[in-house]
Amino acid sequence: AQMNHFQWEGRMIVRDKTRWVRFESVPRLTPPDQVIWTGIVMDITQQKDLEREMERREAFERLLTRLSSSFVNVTVDNCSNIIEDALRKIGVFCNTDRAYVFLYNEHKNIVSNIHEWCAQDIEPQKDFLQALPCEEIPNWMNQLRDFKPINFPDISKLPDTFSEERGILEPQGVKSLVVVPIISEQRLYGFVGVDSVKQHRNWKDFEIQLLRVFSDL
């Protein structure tokens, strides 16, 4: 029978950690009709991580292009649909649980959740977040009024200065979030953000950049 070069690539548990490995082996026939396989095993985890990161970057660039294109022909009639479709794309790309837009009413000093996307099995919160007094989220609003993003990798570890905000976020099941202000002509108009409910997240720079672009759009 013909003996072929063997190659296999996949994931294995090595010392309780998942690693990517590649097996390469060549058969050799020795008397009397014995087959000896000689080869190597390579740990290619770093290579796979780099490939995955490059794929994410390319997907990020494509998403930026699609978002920008969708807002080119925005009108009063289709604006809501475009925003909600953008939230869905952002939520799916970030592999997170909620994405949303809040409007800030400076005169009444309130914020309202005007658009929301939720992943499957995630409880919507939009109806509970209407006309929320800014006095109930003071440090949150101070940060946004200074045009700074809000990045909470772990809600449970927020300092006491954010106790009011933690009291609102924890009942929603939020574990991590990142929020970016909506700014126009040096005025705060609201904010956009994403929540993670199922797991804690350290948000990547390009995920925050994606929210910034959406905010500008």
Short mmCIF file of C-alpha atoms in Angstrom, two decimals:
data_model
loop_
_atom_site.label_atom_id
_atom_site.label_comp_id
_atom_site.label_asym_id
_atom_site.label_seq_id
_atom_site.Cartn_x
_atom_site.Cartn_y
_atom_site.Cartn_z
CA ALA A 1 0.00 0.00 0.00
CA GLN A 2 1.16 3.55 -0.69
CA MET A 3 2.29 5.46 2.38
CA ASN A 4 1.75 9.19 2.39
CA HIS A 5 3.14 12.06 4.38
CA PHE A 6 0.85 12.75 7.37
CA GLN A 7 -0.05 16.26 8.53
CA TRP A 8 -2.63 17.33 11.13
CA GLU A 9 -3.43 20.66 12.73
CA GLY A 10 -5.80 21.25 15.63
CA ARG A 11 -6.28 22.10 19.27
CA MET A 12 -5.14 20.02 22.24
CA ILE A 13 -5.23 20.36 26.02
CA VAL A 14 -1.65 20.72 27.22
CA ARG A 15 -1.10 21.17 30.96
CA ASP A 16 -4.71 22.31 31.41
CA LYS A 17 -4.40 24.89 28.63
CA THR A 18 -5.75 24.77 25.09
CA ARG A 19 -2.94 24.96 22.55
CA TRP A 20 -2.83 24.87 18.75
CA VAL A 21 -0.47 22.16 17.47
CA ARG A 22 0.67 20.82 14.11
CA PHE A 23 1.80 17.22 13.58
CA GLU A 24 3.98 16.35 10.59
CA SER A 25 5.20 12.81 10.09
CA VAL A 26 6.75 10.73 7.30
CA PRO A 27 6.45 6.91 7.10
CA ARG A 28 9.50 4.76 6.42
CA LEU A 29 9.41 1.07 5.53
CA THR A 30 12.07 -1.08 7.17
CA PRO A 31 12.67 -4.82 6.91
CA PRO A 32 10.82 -7.02 7.51
CA ASP A 33 7.77 -5.00 6.45
CA GLN A 34 7.76 -2.68 9.45
CA VAL A 35 6.61 0.94 9.21
CA ILE A 36 8.31 3.59 11.31
CA TRP A 37 6.85 7.07 11.51
CA THR A 38 9.22 9.92 12.22
CA GLY A 39 8.13 13.51 12.57
CA ILE A 40 7.72 16.61 14.66
CA VAL A 41 5.06 18.31 16.77
CA MET A 42 4.99 22.12 16.67
CA ASP A 43 3.18 24.52 18.99
CA ILE A 44 1.56 27.06 16.62
CA THR A 45 -0.62 28.83 19.19
CA GLN A 46 1.13 32.17 18.74
CA GLN A 47 0.79 31.93 14.95
CA LYS A 48 -2.93 31.11 15.24
CA ASP A 49 -3.50 33.99 17.66
CA LEU A 50 -1.82 36.37 15.21
CA GLU A 51 -3.90 35.05 12.31
CA ARG A 52 -7.09 35.45 14.34
CA GLU A 53 -6.12 39.00 15.31
CA MET A 54 -5.43 39.89 11.67
CA GLU A 55 -8.82 38.46 10.65
CA ARG A 56 -10.50 40.57 13.35
CA ARG A 57 -8.69 43.68 12.11
CA GLU A 58 -9.80 43.03 8.55
CA ALA A 59 -13.39 42.46 9.72
CA PHE A 60 -13.14 45.69 11.71
CA GLU A 61 -12.09 47.65 8.61
CA ARG A 62 -14.92 46.14 6.57
CA LEU A 63 -17.44 46.99 9.27
CA LEU A 64 -16.25 50.60 9.43
CA THR A 65 -16.76 50.88 5.67
CA ARG A 66 -20.27 49.40 5.87
CA LEU A 67 -21.30 51.66 8.74
CA SER A 68 -20.02 54.77 6.99
CA SER A 69 -21.77 53.81 3.77
CA SER A 70 -25.08 53.17 5.51
CA PHE A 71 -25.17 56.69 6.97
CA VAL A 72 -24.45 58.43 3.66
CA ASN A 73 -28.10 58.43 2.59
CA VAL A 74 -29.66 58.74 6.04
CA THR A 75 -33.05 60.47 6.18
CA VAL A 76 -35.63 61.19 8.88
CA ASP A 77 -37.63 58.17 7.71
CA ASN A 78 -34.83 55.59 7.66
CA CYS A 79 -32.62 56.93 10.47
CA SER A 80 -33.99 54.60 13.19
CA ASN A 81 -33.60 51.50 11.01
CA ILE A 82 -30.03 52.44 10.10
CA ILE A 83 -29.07 53.04 13.74
CA GLU A 84 -30.62 49.78 14.92
CA ASP A 85 -28.92 47.83 12.12
CA ALA A 86 -25.62 49.46 13.07
CA LEU A 87 -26.11 48.48 16.73
CA ARG A 88 -26.76 44.88 15.69
CA LYS A 89 -23.58 44.80 13.58
CA ILE A 90 -21.53 46.31 16.41
CA GLY A 91 -22.97 43.94 19.01
CA VAL A 92 -22.28 40.88 16.86
CA PHE A 93 -18.78 42.04 15.92
CA CYS A 94 -17.85 42.72 19.56
CA ASN A 95 -19.43 39.39 20.57
CA THR A 96 -21.27 41.15 23.35
CA ASP A 97 -24.77 41.17 24.80
CA ARG A 98 -26.22 44.67 24.42
CA ALA A 99 -25.54 47.73 22.29
CA TYR A 100 -27.40 50.99 22.75
CA VAL A 101 -27.81 54.70 22.13
CA PHE A 102 -28.85 57.21 24.82
CA LEU A 103 -30.04 60.75 24.19
CA TYR A 104 -29.09 63.51 26.63
CA ASN A 105 -31.61 66.28 27.34
CA GLU A 106 -29.47 69.06 28.73
CA HIS A 107 -32.44 71.28 29.60
CA LYS A 108 -34.20 68.60 31.69
CA ASN A 109 -30.90 67.00 32.79
CA ILE A 110 -32.06 63.49 31.89
CA VAL A 111 -30.90 60.67 29.62
CA SER A 112 -33.11 58.21 27.73
CA ASN A 113 -32.35 54.94 25.99
CA ILE A 114 -33.68 55.55 22.46
CA HIS A 115 -32.21 52.51 20.65
CA GLU A 116 -31.18 49.08 21.93
CA TRP A 117 -29.97 45.78 20.46
CA CYS A 118 -29.85 42.62 22.58
CA ALA A 119 -28.28 39.26 21.86
CA GLN A 120 -30.38 36.13 22.11
CA ASP A 121 -31.62 35.34 25.66
CA ILE A 122 -30.54 38.77 26.95
CA GLU A 123 -33.21 40.76 28.77
CA PRO A 124 -33.91 44.18 27.17
CA GLN A 125 -33.51 47.19 29.46
CA LYS A 126 -34.69 50.04 27.24
CA ASP A 127 -38.13 50.43 28.83
CA PHE A 128 -36.57 50.84 32.29
CA LEU A 129 -34.10 53.50 31.16
CA GLN A 130 -36.34 56.37 30.10
CA ALA A 131 -35.95 59.90 31.49
CA LEU A 132 -33.24 58.79 33.90
CA PRO A 133 -32.22 61.80 36.05
CA CYS A 134 -28.55 62.59 35.63
CA GLU A 135 -28.34 63.15 39.40
CA GLU A 136 -28.64 59.37 39.74
CA ILE A 137 -25.47 58.81 37.67
CA PRO A 138 -23.34 61.83 38.67
CA ASN A 139 -19.81 60.55 38.05
CA TRP A 140 -20.90 58.85 34.84
CA MET A 141 -22.25 62.13 33.49
CA ASN A 142 -19.26 64.16 34.70
CA GLN A 143 -16.98 61.90 32.71
CA LEU A 144 -19.14 62.17 29.59
CA ARG A 145 -19.44 65.95 29.92
CA ASP A 146 -15.64 66.04 29.87
CA PHE A 147 -15.92 64.07 26.58
CA LYS A 148 -14.19 61.02 28.10
CA PRO A 149 -15.18 57.42 27.39
CA ILE A 150 -16.32 55.16 30.22
CA ASN A 151 -14.62 51.78 30.43
CA PHE A 152 -15.66 49.38 33.20
CA PRO A 153 -14.08 45.91 32.80
CA ASP A 154 -15.62 44.75 36.08
CA ILE A 155 -18.70 46.47 37.52
CA SER A 156 -18.28 44.73 40.89
CA LYS A 157 -14.90 46.43 41.36
CA LEU A 158 -16.09 49.98 40.79
CA PRO A 159 -14.91 52.43 43.48
CA ASP A 160 -17.34 53.89 46.00
CA THR A 161 -17.51 57.09 43.94
CA PHE A 162 -19.51 55.10 41.38
CA SER A 163 -21.86 53.48 43.90
CA GLU A 164 -24.94 55.11 42.30
CA GLU A 165 -23.98 53.80 38.89
CA ARG A 166 -23.25 50.32 40.25
CA GLY A 167 -26.70 50.29 41.85
CA ILE A 168 -28.28 50.78 38.42
CA LEU A 169 -26.00 48.47 36.42
CA GLU A 170 -25.86 45.42 38.68
CA PRO A 171 -29.66 44.76 38.60
CA GLN A 172 -29.34 44.71 34.79
CA GLY A 173 -26.79 41.89 35.12
CA VAL A 174 -24.04 43.99 33.54
CA LYS A 175 -20.54 42.63 34.19
CA SER A 176 -18.55 44.93 31.89
CA LEU A 177 -19.28 47.90 29.65
CA VAL A 178 -17.73 50.59 27.52
CA VAL A 179 -19.45 53.86 26.61
CA VAL A 180 -18.45 56.71 24.27
CA PRO A 181 -19.98 60.21 24.27
CA ILE A 182 -21.84 61.62 21.27
CA ILE A 183 -20.32 65.05 20.66
CA SER A 184 -21.23 67.75 18.17
CA GLU A 185 -20.04 71.35 18.14
CA GLN A 186 -18.48 70.84 21.58
CA ARG A 187 -21.79 69.78 23.12
CA LEU A 188 -22.77 66.44 24.63
CA TYR A 189 -25.81 64.95 22.86
CA GLY A 190 -25.79 61.48 24.39
CA PHE A 191 -23.72 58.33 24.38
CA VAL A 192 -23.35 54.94 22.71
CA GLY A 193 -22.14 51.79 24.40
CA VAL A 194 -22.03 48.03 24.73
CA ASP A 195 -22.70 45.80 27.75
CA SER A 196 -21.36 42.36 28.52
CA VAL A 197 -23.72 40.29 30.67
CA LYS A 198 -22.43 36.74 30.28
CA GLN A 199 -18.76 37.40 31.02
CA HIS A 200 -16.26 40.05 32.09
CA ARG A 201 -14.50 41.84 29.26
CA ASN A 202 -11.32 43.83 28.80
CA TRP A 203 -12.35 45.91 25.81
CA LYS A 204 -9.86 46.13 22.97
CA ASP A 205 -8.75 49.46 21.55
CA PHE A 206 -10.37 48.83 18.16
CA GLU A 207 -13.71 48.01 19.83
CA ILE A 208 -13.64 51.41 21.53
CA GLN A 209 -12.57 52.97 18.24
CA LEU A 210 -15.58 51.31 16.56
CA LEU A 211 -17.90 53.00 19.08
CA ARG A 212 -16.17 56.33 18.48
CA VAL A 213 -16.78 56.07 14.73
CA PHE A 214 -20.43 55.10 15.30
CA SER A 215 -20.80 58.01 17.72
CA ASP A 216 -19.44 60.43 15.13
CA LEU A 217 -21.74 59.03 12.46
#
